[in-house]
PDB file of C-alpha atoms in Angstrom:
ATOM      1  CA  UNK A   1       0.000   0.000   0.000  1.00  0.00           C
ATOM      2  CA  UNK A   2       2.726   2.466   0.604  1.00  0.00           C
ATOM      3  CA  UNK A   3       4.603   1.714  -2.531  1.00  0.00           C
ATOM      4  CA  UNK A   4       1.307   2.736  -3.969  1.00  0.00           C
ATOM      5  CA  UNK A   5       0.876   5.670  -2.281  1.00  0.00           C
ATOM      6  CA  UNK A   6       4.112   6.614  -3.231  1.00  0.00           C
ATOM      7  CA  UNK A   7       4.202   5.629  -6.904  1.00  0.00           C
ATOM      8  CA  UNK A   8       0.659   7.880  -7.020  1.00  0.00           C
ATOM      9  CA  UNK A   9       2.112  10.654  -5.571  1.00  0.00           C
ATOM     10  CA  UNK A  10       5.030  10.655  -7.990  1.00  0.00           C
ATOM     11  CA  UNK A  11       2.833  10.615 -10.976  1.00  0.00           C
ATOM     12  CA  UNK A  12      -0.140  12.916  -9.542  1.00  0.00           C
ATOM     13  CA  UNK A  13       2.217  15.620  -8.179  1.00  0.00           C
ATOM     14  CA  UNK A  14       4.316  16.713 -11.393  1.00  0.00           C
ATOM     15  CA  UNK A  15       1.350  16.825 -13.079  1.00  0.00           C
ATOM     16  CA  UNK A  16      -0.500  18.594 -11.201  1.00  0.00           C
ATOM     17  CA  UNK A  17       2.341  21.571 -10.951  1.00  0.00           C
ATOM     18  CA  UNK A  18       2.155  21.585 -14.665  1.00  0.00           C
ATOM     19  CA  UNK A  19      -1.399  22.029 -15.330  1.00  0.00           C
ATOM     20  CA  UNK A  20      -1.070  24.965 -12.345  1.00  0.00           C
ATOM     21  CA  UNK A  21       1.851  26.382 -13.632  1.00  0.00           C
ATOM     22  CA  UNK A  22       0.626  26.091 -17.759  1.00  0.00           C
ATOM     23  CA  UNK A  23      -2.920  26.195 -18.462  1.00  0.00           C
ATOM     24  CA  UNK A  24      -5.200  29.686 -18.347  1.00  0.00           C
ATOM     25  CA  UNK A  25      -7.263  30.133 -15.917  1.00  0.00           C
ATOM     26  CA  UNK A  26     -10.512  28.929 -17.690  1.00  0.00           C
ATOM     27  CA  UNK A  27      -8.622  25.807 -18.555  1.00  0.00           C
ATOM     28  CA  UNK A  28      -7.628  25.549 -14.980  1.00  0.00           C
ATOM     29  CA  UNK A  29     -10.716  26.321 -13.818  1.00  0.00           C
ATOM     30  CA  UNK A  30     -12.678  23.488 -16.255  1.00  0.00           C
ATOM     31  CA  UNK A  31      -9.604  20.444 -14.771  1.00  0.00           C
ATOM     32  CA  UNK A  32     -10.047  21.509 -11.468  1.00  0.00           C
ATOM     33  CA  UNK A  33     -14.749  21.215 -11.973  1.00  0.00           C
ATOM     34  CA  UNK A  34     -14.317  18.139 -13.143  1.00  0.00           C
ATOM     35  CA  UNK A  35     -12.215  17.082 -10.264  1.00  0.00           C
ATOM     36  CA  UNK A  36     -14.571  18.444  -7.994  1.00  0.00           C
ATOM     37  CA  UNK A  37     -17.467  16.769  -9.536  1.00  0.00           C
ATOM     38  CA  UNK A  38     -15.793  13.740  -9.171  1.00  0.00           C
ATOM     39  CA  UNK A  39     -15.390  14.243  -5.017  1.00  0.00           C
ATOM     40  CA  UNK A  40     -18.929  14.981  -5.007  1.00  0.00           C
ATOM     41  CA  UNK A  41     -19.908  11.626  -6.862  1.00  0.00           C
ATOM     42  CA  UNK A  42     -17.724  10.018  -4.267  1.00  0.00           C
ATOM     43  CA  UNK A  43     -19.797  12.174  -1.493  1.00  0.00           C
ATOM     44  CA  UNK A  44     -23.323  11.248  -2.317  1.00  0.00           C
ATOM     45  CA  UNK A  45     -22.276   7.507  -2.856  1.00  0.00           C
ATOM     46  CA  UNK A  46     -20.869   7.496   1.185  1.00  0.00           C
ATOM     47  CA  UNK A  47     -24.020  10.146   2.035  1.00  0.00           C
ATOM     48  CA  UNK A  48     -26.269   6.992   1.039  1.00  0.00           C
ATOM     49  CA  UNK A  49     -27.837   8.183  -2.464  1.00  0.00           C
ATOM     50  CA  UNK A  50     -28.271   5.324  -4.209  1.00  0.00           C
ATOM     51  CA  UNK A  51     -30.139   6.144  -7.515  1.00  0.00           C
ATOM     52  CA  UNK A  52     -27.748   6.904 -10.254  1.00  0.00           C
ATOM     53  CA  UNK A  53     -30.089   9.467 -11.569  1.00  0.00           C
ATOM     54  CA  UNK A  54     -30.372  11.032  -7.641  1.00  0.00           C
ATOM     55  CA  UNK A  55     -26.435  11.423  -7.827  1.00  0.00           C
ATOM     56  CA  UNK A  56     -26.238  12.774 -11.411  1.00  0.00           C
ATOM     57  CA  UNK A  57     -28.759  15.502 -10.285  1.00  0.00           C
ATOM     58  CA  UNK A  58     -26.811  16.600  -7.912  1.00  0.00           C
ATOM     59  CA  UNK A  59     -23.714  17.172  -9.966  1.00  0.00           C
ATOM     60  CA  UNK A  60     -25.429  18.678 -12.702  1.00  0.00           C
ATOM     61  CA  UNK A  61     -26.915  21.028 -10.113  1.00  0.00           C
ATOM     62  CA  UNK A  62     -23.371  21.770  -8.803  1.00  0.00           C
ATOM     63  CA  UNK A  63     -22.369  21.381 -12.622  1.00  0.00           C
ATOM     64  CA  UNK A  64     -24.617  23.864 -13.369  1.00  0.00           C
ATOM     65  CA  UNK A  65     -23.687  26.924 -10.872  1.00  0.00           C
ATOM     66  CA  UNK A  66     -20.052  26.314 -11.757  1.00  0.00           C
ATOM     67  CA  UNK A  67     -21.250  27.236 -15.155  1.00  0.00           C
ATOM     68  CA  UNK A  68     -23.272  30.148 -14.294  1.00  0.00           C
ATOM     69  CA  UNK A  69     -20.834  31.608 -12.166  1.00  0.00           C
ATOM     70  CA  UNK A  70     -18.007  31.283 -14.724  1.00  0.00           C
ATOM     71  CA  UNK A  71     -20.338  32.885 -17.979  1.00  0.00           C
ATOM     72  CA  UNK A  72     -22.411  35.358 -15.924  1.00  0.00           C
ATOM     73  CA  UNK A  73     -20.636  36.167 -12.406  1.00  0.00           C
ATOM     74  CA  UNK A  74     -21.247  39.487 -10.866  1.00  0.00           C
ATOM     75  CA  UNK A  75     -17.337  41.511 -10.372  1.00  0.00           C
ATOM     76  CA  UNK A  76     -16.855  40.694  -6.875  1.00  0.00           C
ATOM     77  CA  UNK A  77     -18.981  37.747  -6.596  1.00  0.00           C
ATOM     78  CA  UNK A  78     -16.367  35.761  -6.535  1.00  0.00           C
ATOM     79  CA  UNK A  79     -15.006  37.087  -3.212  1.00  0.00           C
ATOM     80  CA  UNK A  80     -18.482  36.814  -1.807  1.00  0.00           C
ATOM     81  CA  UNK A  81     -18.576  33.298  -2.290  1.00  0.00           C
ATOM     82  CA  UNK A  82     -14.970  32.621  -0.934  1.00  0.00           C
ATOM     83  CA  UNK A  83     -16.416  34.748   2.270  1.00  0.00           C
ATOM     84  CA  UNK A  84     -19.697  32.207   2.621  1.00  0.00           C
ATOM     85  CA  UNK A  85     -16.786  29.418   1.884  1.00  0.00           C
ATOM     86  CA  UNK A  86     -14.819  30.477   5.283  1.00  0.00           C
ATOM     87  CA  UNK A  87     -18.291  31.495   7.090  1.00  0.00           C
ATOM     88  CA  UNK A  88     -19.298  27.550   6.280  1.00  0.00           C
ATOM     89  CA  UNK A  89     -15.996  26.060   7.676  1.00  0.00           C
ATOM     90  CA  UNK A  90     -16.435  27.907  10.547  1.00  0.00           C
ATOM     91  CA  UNK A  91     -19.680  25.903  11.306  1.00  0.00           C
ATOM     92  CA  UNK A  92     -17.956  22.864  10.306  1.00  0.00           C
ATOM     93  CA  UNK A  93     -15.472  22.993  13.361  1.00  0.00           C
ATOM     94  CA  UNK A  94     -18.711  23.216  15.244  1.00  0.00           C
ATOM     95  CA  UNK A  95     -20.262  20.358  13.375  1.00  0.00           C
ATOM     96  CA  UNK A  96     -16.996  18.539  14.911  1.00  0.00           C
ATOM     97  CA  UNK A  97     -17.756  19.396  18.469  1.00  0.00           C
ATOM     98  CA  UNK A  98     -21.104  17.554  17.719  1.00  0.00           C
ATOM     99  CA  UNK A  99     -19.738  13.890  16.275  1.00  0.00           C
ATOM    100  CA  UNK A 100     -23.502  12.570  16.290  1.00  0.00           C
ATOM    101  CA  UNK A 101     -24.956  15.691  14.363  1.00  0.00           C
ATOM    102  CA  UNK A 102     -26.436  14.644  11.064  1.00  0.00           C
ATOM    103  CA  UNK A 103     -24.993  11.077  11.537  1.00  0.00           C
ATOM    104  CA  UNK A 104     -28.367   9.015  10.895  1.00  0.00           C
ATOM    105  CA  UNK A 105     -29.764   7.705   7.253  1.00  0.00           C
ATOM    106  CA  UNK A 106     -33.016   9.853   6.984  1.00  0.00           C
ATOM    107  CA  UNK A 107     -33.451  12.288   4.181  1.00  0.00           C
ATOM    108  CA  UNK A 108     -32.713  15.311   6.853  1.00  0.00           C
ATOM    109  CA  UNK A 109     -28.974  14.654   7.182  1.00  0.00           C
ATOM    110  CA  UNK A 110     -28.632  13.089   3.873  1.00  0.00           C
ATOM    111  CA  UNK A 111     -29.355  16.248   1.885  1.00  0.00           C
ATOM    112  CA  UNK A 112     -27.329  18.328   4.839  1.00  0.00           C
ATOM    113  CA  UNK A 113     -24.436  16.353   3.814  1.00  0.00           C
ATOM    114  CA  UNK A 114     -25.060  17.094   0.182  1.00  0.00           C
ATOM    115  CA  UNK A 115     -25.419  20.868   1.025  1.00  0.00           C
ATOM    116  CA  UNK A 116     -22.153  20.836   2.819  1.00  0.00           C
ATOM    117  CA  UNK A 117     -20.783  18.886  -0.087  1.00  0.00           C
ATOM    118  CA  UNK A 118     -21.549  21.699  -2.562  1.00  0.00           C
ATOM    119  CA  UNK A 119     -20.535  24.731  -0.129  1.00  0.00           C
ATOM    120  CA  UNK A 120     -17.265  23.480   0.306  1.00  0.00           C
ATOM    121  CA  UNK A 121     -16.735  22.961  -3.189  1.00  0.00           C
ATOM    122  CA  UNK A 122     -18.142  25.786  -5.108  1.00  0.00           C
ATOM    123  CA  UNK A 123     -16.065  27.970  -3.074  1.00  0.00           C
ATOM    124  CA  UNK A 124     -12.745  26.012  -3.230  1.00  0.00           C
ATOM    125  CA  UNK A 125     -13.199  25.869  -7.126  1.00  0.00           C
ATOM    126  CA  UNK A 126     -13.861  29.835  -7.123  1.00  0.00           C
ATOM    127  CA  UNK A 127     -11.172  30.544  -4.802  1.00  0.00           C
ATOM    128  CA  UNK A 128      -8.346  28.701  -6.908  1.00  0.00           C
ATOM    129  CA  UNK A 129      -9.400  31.075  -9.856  1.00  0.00           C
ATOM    130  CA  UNK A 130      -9.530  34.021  -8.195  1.00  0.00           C
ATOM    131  CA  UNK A 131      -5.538  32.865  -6.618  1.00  0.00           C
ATOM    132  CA  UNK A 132      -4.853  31.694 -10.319  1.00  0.00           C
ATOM    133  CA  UNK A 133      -5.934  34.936 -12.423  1.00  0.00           C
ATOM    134  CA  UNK A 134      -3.855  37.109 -10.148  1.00  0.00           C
ATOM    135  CA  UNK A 135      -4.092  40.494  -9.647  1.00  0.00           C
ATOM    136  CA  UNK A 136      -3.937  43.119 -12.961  1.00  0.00           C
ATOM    137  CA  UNK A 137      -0.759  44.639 -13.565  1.00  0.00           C
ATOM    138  CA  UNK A 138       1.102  41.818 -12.084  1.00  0.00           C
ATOM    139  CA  UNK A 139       3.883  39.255 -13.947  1.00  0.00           C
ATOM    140  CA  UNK A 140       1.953  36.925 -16.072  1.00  0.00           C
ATOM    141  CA  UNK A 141       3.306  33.672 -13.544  1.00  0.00           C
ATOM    142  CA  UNK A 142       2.473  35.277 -10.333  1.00  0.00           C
ATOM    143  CA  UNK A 143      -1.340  34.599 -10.190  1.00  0.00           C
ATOM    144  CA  UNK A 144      -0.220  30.842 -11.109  1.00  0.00           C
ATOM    145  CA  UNK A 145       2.315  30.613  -8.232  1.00  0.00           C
ATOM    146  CA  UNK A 146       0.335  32.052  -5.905  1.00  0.00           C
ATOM    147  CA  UNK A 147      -1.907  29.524  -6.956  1.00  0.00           C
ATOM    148  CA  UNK A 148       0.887  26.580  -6.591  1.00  0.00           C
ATOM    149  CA  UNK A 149       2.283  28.103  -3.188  1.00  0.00           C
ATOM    150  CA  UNK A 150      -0.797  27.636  -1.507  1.00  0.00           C
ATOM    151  CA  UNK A 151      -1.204  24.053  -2.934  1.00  0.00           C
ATOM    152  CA  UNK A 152       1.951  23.600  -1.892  1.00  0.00           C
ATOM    153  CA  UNK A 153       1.488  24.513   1.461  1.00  0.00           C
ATOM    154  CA  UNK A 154      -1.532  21.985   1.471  1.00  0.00           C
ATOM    155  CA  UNK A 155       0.560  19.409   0.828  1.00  0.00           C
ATOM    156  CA  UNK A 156       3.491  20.236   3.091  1.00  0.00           C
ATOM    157  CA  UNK A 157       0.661  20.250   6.149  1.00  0.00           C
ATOM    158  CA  UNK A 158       0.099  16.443   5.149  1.00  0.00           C
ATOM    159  CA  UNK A 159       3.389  15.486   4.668  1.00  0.00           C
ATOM    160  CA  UNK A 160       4.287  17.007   7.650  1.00  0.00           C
ATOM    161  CA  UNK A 161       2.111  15.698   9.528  1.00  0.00           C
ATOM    162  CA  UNK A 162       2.004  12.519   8.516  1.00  0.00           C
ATOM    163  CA  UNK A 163       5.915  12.180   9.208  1.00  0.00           C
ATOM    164  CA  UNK A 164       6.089  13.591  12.299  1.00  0.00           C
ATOM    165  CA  UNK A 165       3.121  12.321  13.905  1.00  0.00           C
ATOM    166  CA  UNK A 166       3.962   8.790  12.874  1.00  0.00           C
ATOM    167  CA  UNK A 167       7.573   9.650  14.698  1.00  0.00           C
ATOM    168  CA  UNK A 168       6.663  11.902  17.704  1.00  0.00           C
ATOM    169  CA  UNK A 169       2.835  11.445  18.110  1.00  0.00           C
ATOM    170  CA  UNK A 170       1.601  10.717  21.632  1.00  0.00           C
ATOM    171  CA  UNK A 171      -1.406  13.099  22.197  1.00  0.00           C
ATOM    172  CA  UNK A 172      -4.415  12.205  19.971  1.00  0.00           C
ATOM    173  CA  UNK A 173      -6.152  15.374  18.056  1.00  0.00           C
ATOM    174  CA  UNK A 174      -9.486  14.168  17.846  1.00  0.00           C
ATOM    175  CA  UNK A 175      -9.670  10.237  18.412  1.00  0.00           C
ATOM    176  CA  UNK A 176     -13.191  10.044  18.169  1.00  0.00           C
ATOM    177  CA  UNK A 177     -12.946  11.360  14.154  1.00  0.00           C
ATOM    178  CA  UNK A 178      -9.707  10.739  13.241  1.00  0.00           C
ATOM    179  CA  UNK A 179      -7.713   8.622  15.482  1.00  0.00           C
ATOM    180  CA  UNK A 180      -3.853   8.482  13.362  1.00  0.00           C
ATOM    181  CA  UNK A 181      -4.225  12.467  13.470  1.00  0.00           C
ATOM    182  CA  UNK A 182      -1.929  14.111  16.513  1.00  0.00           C
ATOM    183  CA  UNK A 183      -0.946  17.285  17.955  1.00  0.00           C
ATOM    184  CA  UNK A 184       2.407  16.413  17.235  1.00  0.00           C
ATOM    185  CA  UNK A 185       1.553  15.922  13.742  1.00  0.00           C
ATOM    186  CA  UNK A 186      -0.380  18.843  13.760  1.00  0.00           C
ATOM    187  CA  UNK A 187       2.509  21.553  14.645  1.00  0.00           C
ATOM    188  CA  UNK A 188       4.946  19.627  12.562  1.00  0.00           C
ATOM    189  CA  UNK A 189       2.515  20.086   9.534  1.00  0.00           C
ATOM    190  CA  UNK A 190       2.157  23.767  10.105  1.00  0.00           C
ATOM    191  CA  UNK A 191       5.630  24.191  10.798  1.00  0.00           C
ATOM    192  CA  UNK A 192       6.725  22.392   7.473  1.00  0.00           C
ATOM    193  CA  UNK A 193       3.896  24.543   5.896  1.00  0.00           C
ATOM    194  CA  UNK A 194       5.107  27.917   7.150  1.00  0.00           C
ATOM    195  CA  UNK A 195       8.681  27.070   6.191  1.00  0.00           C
ATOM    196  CA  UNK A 196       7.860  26.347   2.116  1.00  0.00           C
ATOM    197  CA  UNK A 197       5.754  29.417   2.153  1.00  0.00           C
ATOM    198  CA  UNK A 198       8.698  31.714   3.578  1.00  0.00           C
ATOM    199  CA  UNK A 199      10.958  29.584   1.246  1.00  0.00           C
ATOM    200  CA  UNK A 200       9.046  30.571  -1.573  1.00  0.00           C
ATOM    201  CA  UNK A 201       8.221  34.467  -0.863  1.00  0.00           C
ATOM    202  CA  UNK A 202      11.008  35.729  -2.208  1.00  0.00           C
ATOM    203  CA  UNK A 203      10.136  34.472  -5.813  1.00  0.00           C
ATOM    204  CA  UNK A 204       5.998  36.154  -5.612  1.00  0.00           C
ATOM    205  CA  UNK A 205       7.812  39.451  -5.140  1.00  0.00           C
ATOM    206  CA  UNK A 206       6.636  39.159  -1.417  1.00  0.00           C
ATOM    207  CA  UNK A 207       9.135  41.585   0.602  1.00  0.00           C
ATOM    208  CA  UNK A 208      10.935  40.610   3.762  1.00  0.00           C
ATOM    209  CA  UNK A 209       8.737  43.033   6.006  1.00  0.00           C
ATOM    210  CA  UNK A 210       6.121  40.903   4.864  1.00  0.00           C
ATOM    211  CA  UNK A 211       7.249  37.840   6.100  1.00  0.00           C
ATOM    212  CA  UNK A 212       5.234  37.038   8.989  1.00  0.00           C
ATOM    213  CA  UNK A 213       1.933  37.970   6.885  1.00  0.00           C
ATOM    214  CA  UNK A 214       3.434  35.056   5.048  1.00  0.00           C
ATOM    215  CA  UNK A 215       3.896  33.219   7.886  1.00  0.00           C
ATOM    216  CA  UNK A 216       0.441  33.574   9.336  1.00  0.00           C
ATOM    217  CA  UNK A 217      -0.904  32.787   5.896  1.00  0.00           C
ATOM    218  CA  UNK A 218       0.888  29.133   5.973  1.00  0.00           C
ATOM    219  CA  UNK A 219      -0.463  28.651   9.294  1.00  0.00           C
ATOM    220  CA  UNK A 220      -4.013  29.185   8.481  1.00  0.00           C
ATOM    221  CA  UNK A 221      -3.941  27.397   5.854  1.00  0.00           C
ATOM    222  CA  UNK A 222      -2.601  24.505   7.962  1.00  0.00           C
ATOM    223  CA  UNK A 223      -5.063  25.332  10.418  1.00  0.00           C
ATOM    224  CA  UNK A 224      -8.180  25.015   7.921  1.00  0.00           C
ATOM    225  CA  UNK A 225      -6.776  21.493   6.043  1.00  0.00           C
ATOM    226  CA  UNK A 226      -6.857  19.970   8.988  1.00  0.00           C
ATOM    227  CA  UNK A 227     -10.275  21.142   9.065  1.00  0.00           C
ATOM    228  CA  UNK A 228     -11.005  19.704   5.783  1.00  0.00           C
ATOM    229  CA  UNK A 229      -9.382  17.123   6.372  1.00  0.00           C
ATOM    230  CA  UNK A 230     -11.542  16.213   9.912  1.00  0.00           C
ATOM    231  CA  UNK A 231     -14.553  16.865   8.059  1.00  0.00           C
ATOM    232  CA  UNK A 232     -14.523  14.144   5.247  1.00  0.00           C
ATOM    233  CA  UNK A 233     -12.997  11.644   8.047  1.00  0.00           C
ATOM    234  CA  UNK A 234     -16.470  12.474  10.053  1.00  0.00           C
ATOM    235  CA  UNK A 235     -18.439  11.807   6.726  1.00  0.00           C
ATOM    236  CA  UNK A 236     -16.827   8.312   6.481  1.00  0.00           C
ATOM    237  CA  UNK A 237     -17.359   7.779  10.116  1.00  0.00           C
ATOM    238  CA  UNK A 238     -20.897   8.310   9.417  1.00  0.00           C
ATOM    239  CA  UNK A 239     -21.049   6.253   6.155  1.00  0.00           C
ATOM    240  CA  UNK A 240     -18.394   3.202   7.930  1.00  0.00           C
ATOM    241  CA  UNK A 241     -16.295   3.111   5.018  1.00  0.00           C
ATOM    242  CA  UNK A 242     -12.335   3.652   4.647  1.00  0.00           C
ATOM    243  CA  UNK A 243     -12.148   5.421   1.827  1.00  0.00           C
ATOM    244  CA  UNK A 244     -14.032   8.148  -0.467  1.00  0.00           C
ATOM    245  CA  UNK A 245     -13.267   5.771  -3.239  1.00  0.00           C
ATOM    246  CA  UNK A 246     -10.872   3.468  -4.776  1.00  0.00           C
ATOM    247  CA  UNK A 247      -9.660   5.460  -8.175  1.00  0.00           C
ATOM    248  CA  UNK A 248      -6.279   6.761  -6.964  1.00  0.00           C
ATOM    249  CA  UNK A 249      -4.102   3.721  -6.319  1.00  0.00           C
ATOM    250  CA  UNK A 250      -2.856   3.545  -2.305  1.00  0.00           C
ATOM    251  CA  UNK A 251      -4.774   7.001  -1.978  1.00  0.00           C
ATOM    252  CA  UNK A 252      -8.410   6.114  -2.038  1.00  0.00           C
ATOM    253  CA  UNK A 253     -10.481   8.468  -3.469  1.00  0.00           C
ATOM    254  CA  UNK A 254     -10.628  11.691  -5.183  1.00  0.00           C
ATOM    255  CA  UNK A 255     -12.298  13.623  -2.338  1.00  0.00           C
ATOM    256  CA  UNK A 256      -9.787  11.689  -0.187  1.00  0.00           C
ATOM    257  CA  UNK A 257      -6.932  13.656  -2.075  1.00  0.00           C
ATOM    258  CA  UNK A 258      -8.962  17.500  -1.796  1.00  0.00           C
ATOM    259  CA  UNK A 259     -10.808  17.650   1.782  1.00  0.00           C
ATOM    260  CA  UNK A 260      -7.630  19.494   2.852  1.00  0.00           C
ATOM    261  CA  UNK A 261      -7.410  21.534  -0.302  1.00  0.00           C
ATOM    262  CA  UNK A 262     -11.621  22.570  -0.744  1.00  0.00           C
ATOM    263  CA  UNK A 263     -11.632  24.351   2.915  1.00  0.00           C
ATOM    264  CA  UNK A 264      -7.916  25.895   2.581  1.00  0.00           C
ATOM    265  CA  UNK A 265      -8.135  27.370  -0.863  1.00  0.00           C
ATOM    266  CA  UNK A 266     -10.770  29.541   0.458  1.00  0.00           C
ATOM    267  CA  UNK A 267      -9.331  30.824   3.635  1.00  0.00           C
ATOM    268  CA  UNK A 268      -6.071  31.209   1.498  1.00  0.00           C
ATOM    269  CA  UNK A 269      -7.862  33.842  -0.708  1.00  0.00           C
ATOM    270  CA  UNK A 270      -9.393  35.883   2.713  1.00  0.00           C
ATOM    271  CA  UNK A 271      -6.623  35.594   4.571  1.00  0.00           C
ATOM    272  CA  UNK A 272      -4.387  36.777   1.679  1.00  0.00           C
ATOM    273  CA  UNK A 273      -6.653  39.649   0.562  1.00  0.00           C
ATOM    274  CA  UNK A 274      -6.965  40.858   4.235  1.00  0.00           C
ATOM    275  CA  UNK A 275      -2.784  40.865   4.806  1.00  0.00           C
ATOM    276  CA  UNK A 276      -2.411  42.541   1.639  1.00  0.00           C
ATOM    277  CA  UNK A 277      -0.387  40.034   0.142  1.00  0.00           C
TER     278      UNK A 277
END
């Protein structure tokens, strides 16, 4: 299993970094819907939809505002919907206070699920544009690295985490949800995540007085993987299964491979815009 994991990794990660770093933003923005669609198949399957047609309504539905938005959006919608992104993953953390909340099989918590499927995703997929396009004026690859940088980051939580949790973890983070996850793993994430993004600064044109916004940007974006990250494990608690799926080889499913990445892109963009970054 870890050879696969690693092997999947290897393949997934270059290419991701080159459709980042080399396709506009509307081509960007199309890879990364059908992506999402994808984790939101794999939601409604673990919700308990079972009618192929119920589960192709809902992504058309979701299909279908990505659309919208990306033809007819309002200037400065998009930072509206990043705002009801964060605002929804701030009830989350209280939705993990509550493990039981919206656990049974009735309709009721069934579409709640789906609900919370779609606002973590329509904001995440808005979000990554918004970090993608860049700001006017700017170099043509900043909008793109800002875009990889915070991906980046993402991925240096996990890693982080994973490593030194599996080395120094005693003190379980919440054992109930997620029982590998530790504090230990937690600050060794964030502190692997804050190092890459003042490691890469420098090369956005970010100056050394801003720094520690940088710094504070990693760490919330730490802070609001794990998040993402808790979430989908309390989904699969619900739904007693391992995995989101089985179509990434050693990494389960797609949503397995973006609950960190749908509630961080969107606290990225906030947290960014309010630091003046």
């Amino acid at each position: 299993m870890k050879k696969q994991r690693v092997l999947a990794a290897a393949v997934m990660t270059p290419v991701a970094i080159a459709i980042v770093l080399l396709l506009p933003t509307h081509w960007l923005a199309g890879v990364f819907a059908v992506t999402l669609l994808l984790a939101l198949w794999e939601l409604s399957r673990m919700v308990g939809v079972e009618h192929t047609i119920g589960r192709v309504a809902y992504l058309a539905g979701n299909a279908a505002i990505m659309a919208w938005l990306a033809w007819f959006g309002l200037p400065g919608l998009g930072l509206v919907i990043v705002l009801l992104g964060v605002m929804f993953w701030l009830l989350v953390c209280l939705w993990l206070l509550r493990f039981d909340f919206a656990s049974g099989d009735g309709a009721g918590p069934r579409l709640l699920k789906l609900l919370a499927g779609s606002l973590a995703v329509i904001p995440a997929w808005v979000a990554l544009g918004i970090l993608h396009a860049g700001n006017p004026g700017e170099p043509a690859l900043v909008g793109p690295g800002w875009a990889l940088l915070v991906l980046a980051m993402i991925w240096a939580s996990d890693t982080g985490a994973y490593f030194t949790g599996m080395r120094f973890g005693r003190r379980k983070l919440s054992p109930r949800i997620s029982p590998n996850k530790t504090w230990e793993g937690f600050w060794g994430g964030m502190a692997l995540s804050v190092a890459v993004g003042l490691a890469v600064a420098p090369f956005l044109g970010v100056g050394l007085a801003q720094l520690p916004a940088m710094a504070l940007l990693a760490a919330a974006v730490c802070v609001a993987a794990v998040i993402g990250d808790l979430f989908e494990s309390l989904i699969k608690r619900h739904a007693g299964c391992k995995d989101s799926g089985t179509l990434i080889p050693g990494h389960g499913g797609v949503y397995d491979r973006l609950d960190s990445v749908l509630a961080a892109l969107p606290v990225a963009v906030l947290v960014k815009a309010v630091l003046g970054l």
